[in-house]
Amino acid sequence: MQDVSGVVWVATVLGIVGLLLFDFFFHVRKAHVPTLGEAARWTSIYVSIAILFGVGVWIFGGNQMGAEYFAGYVTEEALSVDNLFVFLLLLSSFKVPRADQQKVLLVGIVVSLIARTGFIFLGSALINSFAWVFYLFGLILLVTSGNLLREQHGDQEEKPDNFVIRVARRVLRTSDEYDGDKLFTYQDGKRVLTPMVLVMVAIGGTDILFALDSIPAIFGLTQNVYLVFTATAFSLLGLRQLYFLIDGLLDRLVYLSYGLAAILALIGVKLILHAMHENNVPFINDGESIHVVEISTALSLALIISILLITVVASLLSPKGRTQTYVAAARRHATEFLDIETDPAYCDEIFHKLLVEEARLKSLPEKYRAQIRAEDELMALLHRAHQLHEQRVAAGTCFVPESAGSREARA
């Protein structure tokens, strides 16, 4: 299976395209807010497909290829979770209604998959032609690892901004308001683009930039183009469902970036050691191979899984993570209630969620409650949400929500 036949390639690509089309026509075409059960069900289905595919690779390709696939898939999936932080900030920044976010994510994923496929074949061609590329990829991952650690001391709530987003804002002239999930609408009698196009470009372009980290990372675990492609594709396929499943937990993973920094550093070192073993750069050891101990794929897989387990468990047990989760959720629900959502029934649901988050904030230790009360912007945001709700109740356009306790008792 090292030299995968054209028939297998075609069948794999058709299978992936079929999954994307199924996702669009049966889930995304009709705008709706996915329930937690729906997101969990389809996330588990996509993860199961990826695992079953890996089992097939292990059976038909052997232990080495099986380990390489799973190491690549786990790493790409972990990096995808980190990317969801940026997606969350992007969708909030562009004020995309919750029901319309699915289409944005799916289009962004398709654009990313096409672009990453090009990067994969380009990376493979470079590796086959120039052994020094391993040094370059290794250095890229070490620099990225350092950047992840540095960002932990920065502002995690600042709006995402990069070259793609700036160019898109300048080039694409859109209407001021969304028209559902339509890409075109009429404004002053003229057919114009909606902000939905701008959001899709921002999501797709940002995900392409993420490939500059993830593609070198997976090439550090396997140089088999088929395995690189399939591990990357399967990690992206379930990303939309995963977003709706864990977006409430993203802020809880306070140590995930540390874990990802360690993983990228590990793979970076692995790549440089491999480059030294395969060395033919004239000014390094006179172009001769350097005898070093290389990190095996099996050891890499074990270390990657261990690092992820440690960082996730530490994040979930951390009082800081719990506080950050409640604060971010309260801020997000208040913003949605005030500025984004317009459907009365969904606004009632959002306000109920906001009350639940406020109750959770009050359950935190006094140390963290004092820090929250000191956040004037958050307190003002919550106050405005309560004022607007009272106005809607007085006007008869909103239901009075149940308390969290009465709803749980009724359930």
Short mmCIF file of N, CA, C and O in Angstrom, two decimals, residues 2-3 39 53 56 74 79 100 138 156 177 182 221 226 238 245 301 318 325 357-358 384 402:
data_model
loop_
_atom_site.label_atom_id
_atom_site.label_comp_id
_atom_site.label_asym_id
_atom_site.label_seq_id
_atom_site.Cartn_x
_atom_site.Cartn_y
_atom_site.Cartn_z
N GLN A 2 2.22 1.09 0.05
CA GLN A 2 3.11 2.24 -0.01
C GLN A 2 2.89 2.98 -1.33
O GLN A 2 2.86 4.19 -1.38
N ASP A 3 2.75 2.20 -2.44
CA ASP A 3 2.41 2.78 -3.74
C ASP A 3 0.93 2.52 -3.98
O ASP A 3 0.53 1.47 -4.49
N ALA A 39 -25.12 17.27 16.90
CA ALA A 39 -23.69 17.50 16.75
C ALA A 39 -22.88 16.33 17.29
O ALA A 39 -21.89 15.90 16.67
N PHE A 53 -11.25 3.68 8.77
CA PHE A 53 -10.32 3.81 7.65
C PHE A 53 -8.90 3.48 8.12
O PHE A 53 -8.15 2.79 7.42
N GLY A 56 -8.35 -0.12 8.41
CA GLY A 56 -8.11 -0.70 7.09
C GLY A 56 -6.67 -0.48 6.64
O GLY A 56 -6.05 -1.39 6.06
N VAL A 74 -4.48 12.09 14.54
CA VAL A 74 -4.63 12.65 15.89
C VAL A 74 -4.03 14.05 15.96
O VAL A 74 -4.62 14.97 16.54
N LEU A 79 -4.89 19.95 16.09
CA LEU A 79 -4.67 21.27 15.53
C LEU A 79 -5.99 21.89 15.05
O LEU A 79 -6.18 23.10 15.14
N ASP A 100 -27.01 30.18 10.58
CA ASP A 100 -26.34 30.29 9.29
C ASP A 100 -24.86 29.92 9.36
O ASP A 100 -24.16 29.95 8.34
N GLY A 138 11.09 21.51 9.90
CA GLY A 138 11.37 21.40 11.34
C GLY A 138 11.47 22.76 11.99
O GLY A 138 10.92 22.98 13.08
N GLN A 156 -6.39 37.01 24.41
CA GLN A 156 -7.07 35.91 23.77
C GLN A 156 -8.39 36.33 23.14
O GLN A 156 -8.97 35.60 22.35
N GLU A 177 -26.43 44.25 5.79
CA GLU A 177 -27.15 43.26 6.58
C GLU A 177 -27.11 41.89 5.90
O GLU A 177 -26.97 41.79 4.68
N LYS A 182 -28.08 33.63 2.34
CA LYS A 182 -27.90 33.90 0.92
C LYS A 182 -26.58 34.62 0.67
O LYS A 182 -26.11 35.39 1.50
N LEU A 221 5.48 13.18 10.36
CA LEU A 221 5.05 11.88 10.87
C LEU A 221 4.99 10.82 9.78
O LEU A 221 5.13 9.63 10.05
N TYR A 226 -0.54 9.63 0.28
CA TYR A 226 -1.91 9.13 0.46
C TYR A 226 -2.32 9.24 1.93
O TYR A 226 -3.45 9.66 2.24
N GLY A 238 -15.12 16.33 9.78
CA GLY A 238 -15.99 16.43 10.94
C GLY A 238 -15.86 17.72 11.71
O GLY A 238 -16.42 17.87 12.81
N LEU A 245 -20.41 20.98 18.68
CA LEU A 245 -20.39 20.10 19.84
C LEU A 245 -19.61 20.70 21.00
O LEU A 245 -20.04 20.63 22.15
N LEU A 301 3.45 8.68 18.25
CA LEU A 301 2.01 8.51 18.48
C LEU A 301 1.71 8.44 19.98
O LEU A 301 0.77 9.09 20.47
N SER A 318 -9.07 22.54 35.94
CA SER A 318 -8.56 23.85 36.37
C SER A 318 -9.69 24.82 36.73
O SER A 318 -10.60 25.04 35.93
N THR A 325 -14.46 29.58 30.99
CA THR A 325 -15.59 29.02 30.23
C THR A 325 -16.87 29.77 30.52
O THR A 325 -17.60 30.17 29.61
N GLU A 357 -25.63 30.70 32.83
CA GLU A 357 -24.21 31.07 32.96
C GLU A 357 -23.99 32.04 34.11
O GLU A 357 -22.99 31.95 34.83
N GLU A 358 -24.93 32.97 34.30
CA GLU A 358 -24.79 33.90 35.43
C GLU A 358 -24.87 33.17 36.75
O GLU A 358 -24.15 33.50 37.71
N ARG A 384 -27.13 45.40 29.99
CA ARG A 384 -27.88 45.75 28.78
C ARG A 384 -28.78 44.59 28.34
O ARG A 384 -29.92 44.81 27.91
N GLU A 402 -38.06 30.41 32.35
CA GLU A 402 -38.08 29.69 33.61
C GLU A 402 -36.73 29.82 34.29
O GLU A 402 -35.71 30.05 33.64
#
